[in-house]
Amino acid sequence: MNATTTYKLLDGKRCGDALKEAIAKEAAELKAQRGRAPHLAAVLVGNDGASKTYVEAKVKACEKVGFRSTLIRLPETITEDDLLARVEGLNNDPGLDGFIVQLPLPAHIDADRVIQAIDPRKDVDGFHPMNVGNMVLGLPGFLPATPSGICELLKYYHIETAGKRCVVLGRSNIVGTPMSILLSRNAYPGNCTVTLAHSRTKDLTRITREADILIVAIGKPQFVTADMVKEGAVVVDVGIHRIPDASRKSGFRLVGDVAFAGVAPKCEAISPVPGGVGPMTITSLLLNTLKAAKG
Ligand code: NAP
């Protein structure tokens, strides 16, 4: 086997920190111009531990770049109508530039209805159908945070994408599907020939082995193993999972959808978990909020 032993680590913390420095500078300028900092609100419904961690990280990131942030905690039992009324209130709040409603929502609430109720001009998660449509057509709008964070990461590390064979594993509305669209665009990063794979894909290993760039958003811990990856590929791991680890004080460790130790030596470049896509998702949210604030 002709294994690549030195791979480039696509360090999302490093890339995110560099972008945050530029965001903080622009936020300060904007504050000086219009008398208030960009303002992001995050709505958290219920007590889901992972959602709470994600939202708190987003609020903390706002503080780091000089944004104002508001965390709105709502009870698990809130009705859909009451949540829609809160969304309407945020749409009409002139002191707020953008907001997110953290997903998933409790089962009794129709998340699509809630997303569609958000004013597209304040939809900094980029989930509203109008923003999704604009992305597909290449028109201005808010790009979904995780795929656009991955684009920023590829840019930061000067990963060549034009003409490359790209496989996106997973077709969720928030990651896989928009990722496949962004990498198909006539832009940089983009101009890839993209295959979007999912649970009904046949002969998955044959397909993933063809990828020069493999984006994995499947939601299954360490699913992608070395035999599924081409020598010299660029691998981006979106997954994040806690798995038990008795050697850690916490009793667990974080892993991605890729079995990193086996896959990394085959790669030209690979993103780690943690410290890869996660920090980039948050950075993209800040970029979208800055864009909303600039109007
Ligand atoms: P999701 O909604 O659970 O979708 C998973 C996708 O993988 C689906 O399209 C599914 O196919 C496909 N899939 C599942 N099992 C498969 C199999 N055995 N073979 C082929 N395809 C299979 O996932 P998501 O929301 O995109 O999230 C994916 C992962 O990324 C999760 O671990 C999530 O926690 C993580 N995530 C991380 C960030 C971050 O910022 N780091 C952001 C978002 C998500 P079907 O459509 O056919 O069911």
GROMACS .gro file of C-alpha atoms and ligand atoms in nm:
model
  343
    1MET     CA    1   0.000   0.000   0.000
    2ASN     CA    2   0.125   0.345  -0.090
    3ALA     CA    3  -0.010   0.528   0.216
    4THR     CA    4   0.022   0.906   0.249
    5THR     CA    5   0.164   0.947   0.597
    6THR     CA    6   0.177   1.325   0.624
    7TYR     CA    7  -0.165   1.478   0.592
    8LYS     CA    8  -0.274   1.836   0.630
    9LEU     CA    9  -0.508   1.892   0.924
   10LEU     CA   10  -0.803   2.114   0.830
   11ASP     CA   11  -0.804   2.298   1.160
   12GLY     CA   12  -1.143   2.467   1.205
   13LYS     CA   13  -1.041   2.638   1.524
   14ARG     CA   14  -0.744   2.806   1.359
   15CYS     CA   15  -0.944   2.906   1.051
   16GLY     CA   16  -1.241   3.015   1.266
   17ASP     CA   17  -1.017   3.227   1.491
   18ALA     CA   18  -0.865   3.403   1.189
   19LEU     CA   19  -1.211   3.482   1.049
   20LYS     CA   20  -1.337   3.591   1.392
   21GLU     CA   21  -1.058   3.845   1.413
   22ALA     CA   22  -1.179   4.004   1.088
   23ILE     CA   23  -1.544   3.982   1.202
   24ALA     CA   24  -1.459   4.157   1.532
   25LYS     CA   25  -1.289   4.439   1.343
   26GLU     CA   26  -1.590   4.492   1.117
   27ALA     CA   27  -1.832   4.467   1.411
   28ALA     CA   28  -1.643   4.742   1.593
   29GLU     CA   29  -1.654   4.963   1.282
   30LEU     CA   30  -2.027   4.901   1.243
   31LYS     CA   31  -2.086   4.982   1.609
   32ALA     CA   32  -1.898   5.309   1.568
   33GLN     CA   33  -2.107   5.396   1.260
   34ARG     CA   34  -2.457   5.311   1.377
   35GLY     CA   35  -2.421   5.319   1.754
   36ARG     CA   36  -2.493   4.953   1.824
   37ALA     CA   37  -2.318   4.621   1.775
   38PRO     CA   38  -2.461   4.341   1.556
   39HIS     CA   39  -2.721   4.158   1.763
   40LEU     CA   40  -2.802   3.785   1.739
   41ALA     CA   41  -3.077   3.609   1.935
   42ALA     CA   42  -3.095   3.233   1.985
   43VAL     CA   43  -3.419   3.060   2.079
   44LEU     CA   44  -3.381   2.740   2.277
   45VAL     CA   45  -3.695   2.533   2.335
   46GLY     CA   46  -3.676   2.268   2.608
   47ASN     CA   47  -3.382   2.116   2.791
   48ASP     CA   48  -3.198   1.902   2.537
   49GLY     CA   49  -2.837   1.885   2.663
   50ALA     CA   50  -2.667   1.893   2.321
   51SER     CA   51  -2.884   2.183   2.198
   52LYS     CA   52  -2.805   2.377   2.515
   53THR     CA   53  -2.431   2.323   2.460
   54TYR     CA   54  -2.453   2.437   2.094
   55VAL     CA   55  -2.656   2.747   2.178
   56GLU     CA   56  -2.426   2.845   2.464
   57ALA     CA   57  -2.125   2.809   2.232
   58LYS     CA   58  -2.297   3.041   1.980
   59VAL     CA   59  -2.367   3.302   2.250
   60LYS     CA   60  -2.008   3.281   2.373
   61ALA     CA   61  -1.878   3.326   2.018
   62CYS     CA   62  -2.088   3.644   1.985
   63GLU     CA   63  -1.925   3.787   2.296
   64LYS     CA   64  -1.581   3.705   2.155
   65VAL     CA   65  -1.636   3.918   1.843
   66GLY     CA   66  -1.815   4.205   2.019
   67PHE     CA   67  -2.170   4.118   1.908
   68ARG     CA   68  -2.464   4.154   2.138
   69SER     CA   69  -2.644   3.824   2.197
   70THR     CA   70  -2.972   3.727   2.359
   71LEU     CA   71  -3.056   3.374   2.466
   72ILE     CA   72  -3.430   3.309   2.481
   73ARG     CA   73  -3.516   2.995   2.674
   74LEU     CA   74  -3.866   2.861   2.626
   75PRO     CA   75  -4.030   2.564   2.799
   76GLU     CA   76  -4.054   2.223   2.630
   77THR     CA   77  -4.431   2.252   2.666
   78ILE     CA   78  -4.467   2.575   2.465
   79THR     CA   79  -4.739   2.547   2.199
   80GLU     CA   80  -4.661   2.590   1.832
   81ASP     CA   81  -4.880   2.903   1.820
   82ASP     CA   82  -4.696   3.060   2.113
   83LEU     CA   83  -4.359   2.985   1.952
   84LEU     CA   84  -4.480   3.134   1.623
   85ALA     CA   85  -4.586   3.446   1.814
   86ARG     CA   86  -4.236   3.472   1.965
   87VAL     CA   87  -4.085   3.437   1.617
   88GLU     CA   88  -4.310   3.716   1.492
   89GLY     CA   89  -4.195   3.934   1.782
   90LEU     CA   90  -3.831   3.875   1.687
   91ASN     CA   91  -3.905   3.947   1.320
   92ASN     CA   92  -4.043   4.286   1.423
   93ASP     CA   93  -3.774   4.376   1.677
   94PRO     CA   94  -3.574   4.660   1.517
   95GLY     CA   95  -3.289   4.612   1.768
   96LEU     CA   96  -3.222   4.259   1.643
   97ASP     CA   97  -3.024   4.180   1.327
   98GLY     CA   98  -3.073   3.806   1.311
   99PHE     CA   99  -3.196   3.507   1.510
  100ILE     CA  100  -3.195   3.130   1.511
  101VAL     CA  101  -3.437   2.875   1.649
  102GLN     CA  102  -3.220   2.587   1.765
  103LEU     CA  103  -3.324   2.251   1.618
  104PRO     CA  104  -3.449   1.993   1.688
  105LEU     CA  105  -3.778   2.123   1.826
  106PRO     CA  106  -4.009   1.910   2.046
  107ALA     CA  107  -4.216   1.659   1.847
  108HIS     CA  108  -4.545   1.851   1.891
  109ILE     CA  109  -4.403   2.150   1.700
  110ASP     CA  110  -4.379   2.155   1.319
  111ALA     CA  111  -4.022   2.278   1.262
  112ASP     CA  112  -4.096   2.361   0.896
  113ARG     CA  113  -4.376   2.598   0.998
  114VAL     CA  114  -4.146   2.770   1.246
  115ILE     CA  115  -3.862   2.806   0.992
  116GLN     CA  116  -4.104   2.945   0.734
  117ALA     CA  117  -4.227   3.202   0.987
  118ILE     CA  118  -3.880   3.356   1.025
  119ASP     CA  119  -3.823   3.675   0.825
  120PRO     CA  120  -3.571   3.565   0.556
  121ARG     CA  121  -3.377   3.888   0.619
  122LYS     CA  122  -3.315   3.773   0.978
  123ASP     CA  123  -3.274   3.400   0.899
  124VAL     CA  124  -2.902   3.378   0.977
  125ASP     CA  125  -2.918   2.996   0.987
  126GLY     CA  126  -3.010   3.010   0.616
  127PHE     CA  127  -3.288   2.753   0.654
  128HIS     CA  128  -3.585   2.956   0.521
  129PRO     CA  129  -3.702   2.831   0.178
  130MET     CA  130  -3.630   3.176   0.031
  131ASN     CA  131  -3.266   3.157   0.138
  132VAL     CA  132  -3.242   2.795   0.022
  133GLY     CA  133  -3.385   2.900  -0.316
  134ASN     CA  134  -3.141   3.189  -0.343
  135MET     CA  135  -2.854   2.951  -0.269
  136VAL     CA  136  -2.967   2.712  -0.543
  137LEU     CA  137  -2.995   2.999  -0.793
  138GLY     CA  138  -2.668   3.159  -0.683
  139LEU     CA  139  -2.849   3.475  -0.569
  140PRO     CA  140  -2.756   3.678  -0.260
  141GLY     CA  141  -2.893   3.547   0.069
  142PHE     CA  142  -2.785   3.363   0.380
  143LEU     CA  143  -2.603   3.033   0.324
  144PRO     CA  144  -2.662   2.750   0.572
  145ALA     CA  145  -2.396   2.767   0.841
  146THR     CA  146  -2.236   2.422   0.828
  147PRO     CA  147  -2.187   2.389   0.450
  148SER     CA  148  -2.072   2.748   0.415
  149GLY     CA  149  -1.832   2.693   0.708
  150ILE     CA  150  -1.691   2.395   0.519
  151CYS     CA  151  -1.643   2.616   0.211
  152GLU     CA  152  -1.453   2.868   0.427
  153LEU     CA  153  -1.235   2.587   0.562
  154LEU     CA  154  -1.153   2.460   0.210
  155LYS     CA  155  -1.070   2.818   0.107
  156TYR     CA  156  -0.847   2.881   0.407
  157TYR     CA  157  -0.640   2.572   0.329
  158HIS     CA  158  -0.636   2.645  -0.048
  159ILE     CA  159  -0.794   2.310  -0.132
  160GLU     CA  160  -0.832   2.285  -0.510
  161THR     CA  161  -1.191   2.193  -0.598
  162ALA     CA  162  -1.237   2.264  -0.972
  163GLY     CA  163  -1.280   1.947  -1.172
  164LYS     CA  164  -1.257   1.726  -0.864
  165ARG     CA  165  -1.481   1.431  -0.802
  166CYS     CA  166  -1.672   1.504  -0.479
  167VAL     CA  167  -1.890   1.266  -0.282
  168VAL     CA  168  -2.121   1.406  -0.014
  169LEU     CA  169  -2.236   1.133   0.221
  170GLY     CA  170  -2.573   1.226   0.375
  171ARG     CA  171  -2.855   1.434   0.225
  172SER     CA  172  -2.998   1.630   0.519
  173ASN     CA  173  -3.153   1.970   0.447
  174ILE     CA  174  -2.904   2.145   0.673
  175VAL     CA  175  -2.578   1.978   0.566
  176GLY     CA  176  -2.558   1.723   0.285
  177THR     CA  177  -2.802   1.864   0.030
  178PRO     CA  178  -2.681   2.228   0.049
  179MET     CA  179  -2.319   2.107   0.054
  180SER     CA  180  -2.375   1.921  -0.273
  181ILE     CA  181  -2.522   2.237  -0.428
  182LEU     CA  182  -2.244   2.468  -0.309
  183LEU     CA  183  -1.971   2.239  -0.440
  184SER     CA  184  -2.146   2.208  -0.778
  185ARG     CA  185  -2.156   2.588  -0.830
  186ASN     CA  186  -1.946   2.766  -1.086
  187ALA     CA  187  -1.740   2.931  -0.810
  188TYR     CA  188  -1.459   2.866  -0.568
  189PRO     CA  189  -1.496   2.645  -0.376
  190GLY     CA  190  -1.705   2.460  -0.634
  191ASN     CA  191  -1.688   2.332  -0.989
  192CYS     CA  192  -1.676   1.980  -0.850
  193THR     CA  193  -1.855   1.685  -1.006
  194VAL     CA  194  -2.074   1.589  -0.713
  195THR     CA  195  -2.240   1.264  -0.610
  196LEU     CA  196  -2.487   1.286  -0.322
  197ALA     CA  197  -2.505   0.951  -0.139
  198HIS     CA  198  -2.758   0.840   0.122
  199SER     CA  199  -2.901   0.534   0.293
  200ARG     CA  200  -3.047   0.395  -0.032
  201THR     CA  201  -2.718   0.427  -0.222
  202LYS     CA  202  -2.592   0.094  -0.350
  203ASP     CA  203  -2.226  -0.005  -0.337
  204LEU     CA  204  -2.133   0.289  -0.118
  205THR     CA  205  -1.768   0.193  -0.075
  206ARG     CA  206  -1.710   0.188  -0.452
  207ILE     CA  207  -1.859   0.538  -0.472
  208THR     CA  208  -1.675   0.691  -0.175
  209ARG     CA  209  -1.347   0.546  -0.307
  210GLU     CA  210  -1.390   0.754  -0.622
  211ALA     CA  211  -1.395   1.079  -0.424
  212ASP     CA  212  -1.113   1.331  -0.445
  213ILE     CA  213  -1.312   1.524  -0.186
  214LEU     CA  214  -1.531   1.331   0.058
  215ILE     CA  215  -1.771   1.522   0.282
  216VAL     CA  216  -1.923   1.297   0.549
  217ALA     CA  217  -2.248   1.397   0.724
  218ILE     CA  218  -2.411   1.068   0.801
  219GLY     CA  219  -2.462   1.084   1.178
  220LYS     CA  220  -2.298   0.747   1.250
  221PRO     CA  221  -1.989   0.734   1.470
  222GLN     CA  222  -1.669   0.632   1.284
  223PHE     CA  223  -1.870   0.493   0.992
  224VAL     CA  224  -1.617   0.581   0.721
  225THR     CA  225  -1.316   0.351   0.741
  226ALA     CA  226  -0.985   0.352   0.552
  227ASP     CA  227  -1.107   0.102   0.289
  228MET     CA  228  -1.377   0.353   0.185
  229VAL     CA  229  -1.131   0.634   0.109
  230LYS     CA  230  -0.910   0.694  -0.194
  231GLU     CA  231  -0.540   0.751  -0.145
  232GLY     CA  232  -0.471   1.128  -0.133
  233ALA     CA  233  -0.835   1.231  -0.076
  234VAL     CA  234  -0.950   1.539   0.113
  235VAL     CA  235  -1.194   1.430   0.385
  236VAL     CA  236  -1.425   1.662   0.578
  237ASP     CA  237  -1.596   1.506   0.879
  238VAL     CA  238  -1.919   1.678   0.986
  239GLY     CA  239  -2.035   1.420   1.242
  240ILE     CA  240  -2.002   1.468   1.613
  241HIS     CA  241  -2.074   1.198   1.870
  242ARG     CA  242  -1.994   1.121   2.232
  243ILE     CA  243  -1.867   0.768   2.278
  244PRO     CA  244  -1.785   0.604   2.614
  245ASP     CA  245  -1.416   0.619   2.706
  246ALA     CA  246  -1.320   0.490   3.049
  247SER     CA  247  -0.970   0.640   3.018
  248ARG     CA  248  -1.116   0.994   3.023
  249LYS     CA  249  -1.218   1.173   3.341
  250SER     CA  250  -1.545   1.270   3.172
  251GLY     CA  251  -1.609   0.904   3.079
  252PHE     CA  252  -1.651   0.990   2.711
  253ARG     CA  253  -1.473   1.134   2.409
  254LEU     CA  254  -1.589   1.304   2.094
  255VAL     CA  255  -1.559   1.132   1.757
  256GLY     CA  256  -1.684   1.207   1.409
  257ASP     CA  257  -1.846   1.007   1.132
  258VAL     CA  258  -1.497   0.912   1.013
  259ALA     CA  259  -1.263   0.663   1.183
  260PHE     CA  260  -0.989   0.926   1.197
  261ALA     CA  261  -0.686   0.717   1.304
  262GLY     CA  262  -0.720   0.473   1.015
  263VAL     CA  263  -0.835   0.721   0.750
  264ALA     CA  264  -0.603   1.018   0.815
  265PRO     CA  265  -0.279   0.853   0.693
  266LYS     CA  266  -0.442   0.797   0.350
  267CYS     CA  267  -0.549   1.159   0.313
  268GLU     CA  268  -0.397   1.469   0.162
  269ALA     CA  269  -0.605   1.663   0.415
  270ILE     CA  270  -0.866   1.580   0.678
  271SER     CA  271  -1.071   1.772   0.935
  272PRO     CA  272  -1.054   1.652   1.296
  273VAL     CA  273  -1.338   1.605   1.546
  274PRO     CA  274  -1.353   1.805   1.761
  275GLY     CA  275  -1.194   2.120   1.619
  276GLY     CA  276  -1.288   2.081   1.251
  277VAL     CA  277  -1.633   2.161   1.117
  278GLY     CA  278  -1.789   2.252   1.456
  279PRO     CA  279  -1.602   2.584   1.504
  280MET     CA  280  -1.662   2.668   1.137
  281THR     CA  281  -2.040   2.631   1.176
  282ILE     CA  282  -2.036   2.889   1.454
  283THR     CA  283  -1.808   3.120   1.257
  284SER     CA  284  -2.048   3.109   0.961
  285LEU     CA  285  -2.334   3.206   1.187
  286LEU     CA  286  -2.132   3.510   1.295
  287LEU     CA  287  -2.056   3.595   0.930
  288ASN     CA  288  -2.428   3.574   0.847
  289THR     CA  289  -2.516   3.793   1.146
  290LEU     CA  290  -2.261   4.053   1.040
  291LYS     CA  291  -2.408   4.045   0.690
  292ALA     CA  292  -2.761   4.090   0.832
  293ALA     CA  293  -2.640   4.383   1.042
  294LYS     CA  294  -2.485   4.547   0.737
  295GLY     CA  295  -2.823   4.516   0.562
  296NAP     P1  296  -2.917   1.350   0.943
  296NAP     O1  297  -3.028   1.447   0.925
  296NAP     O2  298  -2.925   1.245   1.047
  296NAP     O3  299  -2.892   1.279   0.802
  296NAP     C1  300  -2.804   1.172   0.787
  296NAP     C2  301  -2.793   1.137   0.642
  296NAP     O4  302  -2.708   1.023   0.631
  296NAP     C3  303  -2.926   1.100   0.576
  296NAP     O5  304  -2.933   1.159   0.449
  296NAP     C4  305  -2.920   0.948   0.566
  296NAP     O6  306  -2.982   0.896   0.451
  296NAP     C5  307  -2.771   0.924   0.553
  296NAP     N1  308  -2.738   0.791   0.604
  296NAP     C6  309  -2.769   0.738   0.725
  296NAP     N2  310  -2.720   0.611   0.733
  296NAP     C7  311  -2.660   0.585   0.616
  296NAP     C8  312  -2.590   0.472   0.563
  296NAP     N3  313  -2.571   0.360   0.636
  296NAP     N4  314  -2.538   0.479   0.439
  296NAP     C9  315  -2.554   0.592   0.363
  296NAP     N5  316  -2.619   0.703   0.409
  296NAP    C10  317  -2.671   0.699   0.532
  296NAP     O7  318  -2.777   1.420   0.964
  296NAP     P2  319  -2.725   1.571   0.968
  296NAP     O8  320  -2.819   1.659   1.041
  296NAP     O9  321  -2.677   1.611   0.833
  296NAP    O10  322  -2.598   1.546   1.062
  296NAP    C11  323  -2.498   1.453   1.032
  296NAP    C12  324  -2.397   1.452   1.144
  296NAP    O11  325  -2.335   1.580   1.149
  296NAP    C13  326  -2.452   1.429   1.284
  296NAP    O12  327  -2.355   1.357   1.358
  296NAP    C14  328  -2.468   1.568   1.339
  296NAP    O13  329  -2.461   1.572   1.482
  296NAP    C15  330  -2.350   1.636   1.279
  296NAP     N6  331  -2.362   1.782   1.261
  296NAP    C16  332  -2.255   1.855   1.300
  296NAP    C17  333  -2.255   1.990   1.280
  296NAP    C18  334  -2.136   2.069   1.319
  296NAP    O14  335  -2.143   2.189   1.323
  296NAP     N7  336  -2.023   2.004   1.348
  296NAP    C19  337  -2.366   2.054   1.220
  296NAP    C20  338  -2.474   1.975   1.178
  296NAP    C21  339  -2.469   1.837   1.198
  296NAP     P3  340  -3.143   0.903   0.426
  296NAP    O15  341  -3.171   1.044   0.385
  296NAP    O16  342  -3.165   0.805   0.317
  296NAP    O17  343  -3.206   0.867   0.557
   0.00000   0.00000   0.00000
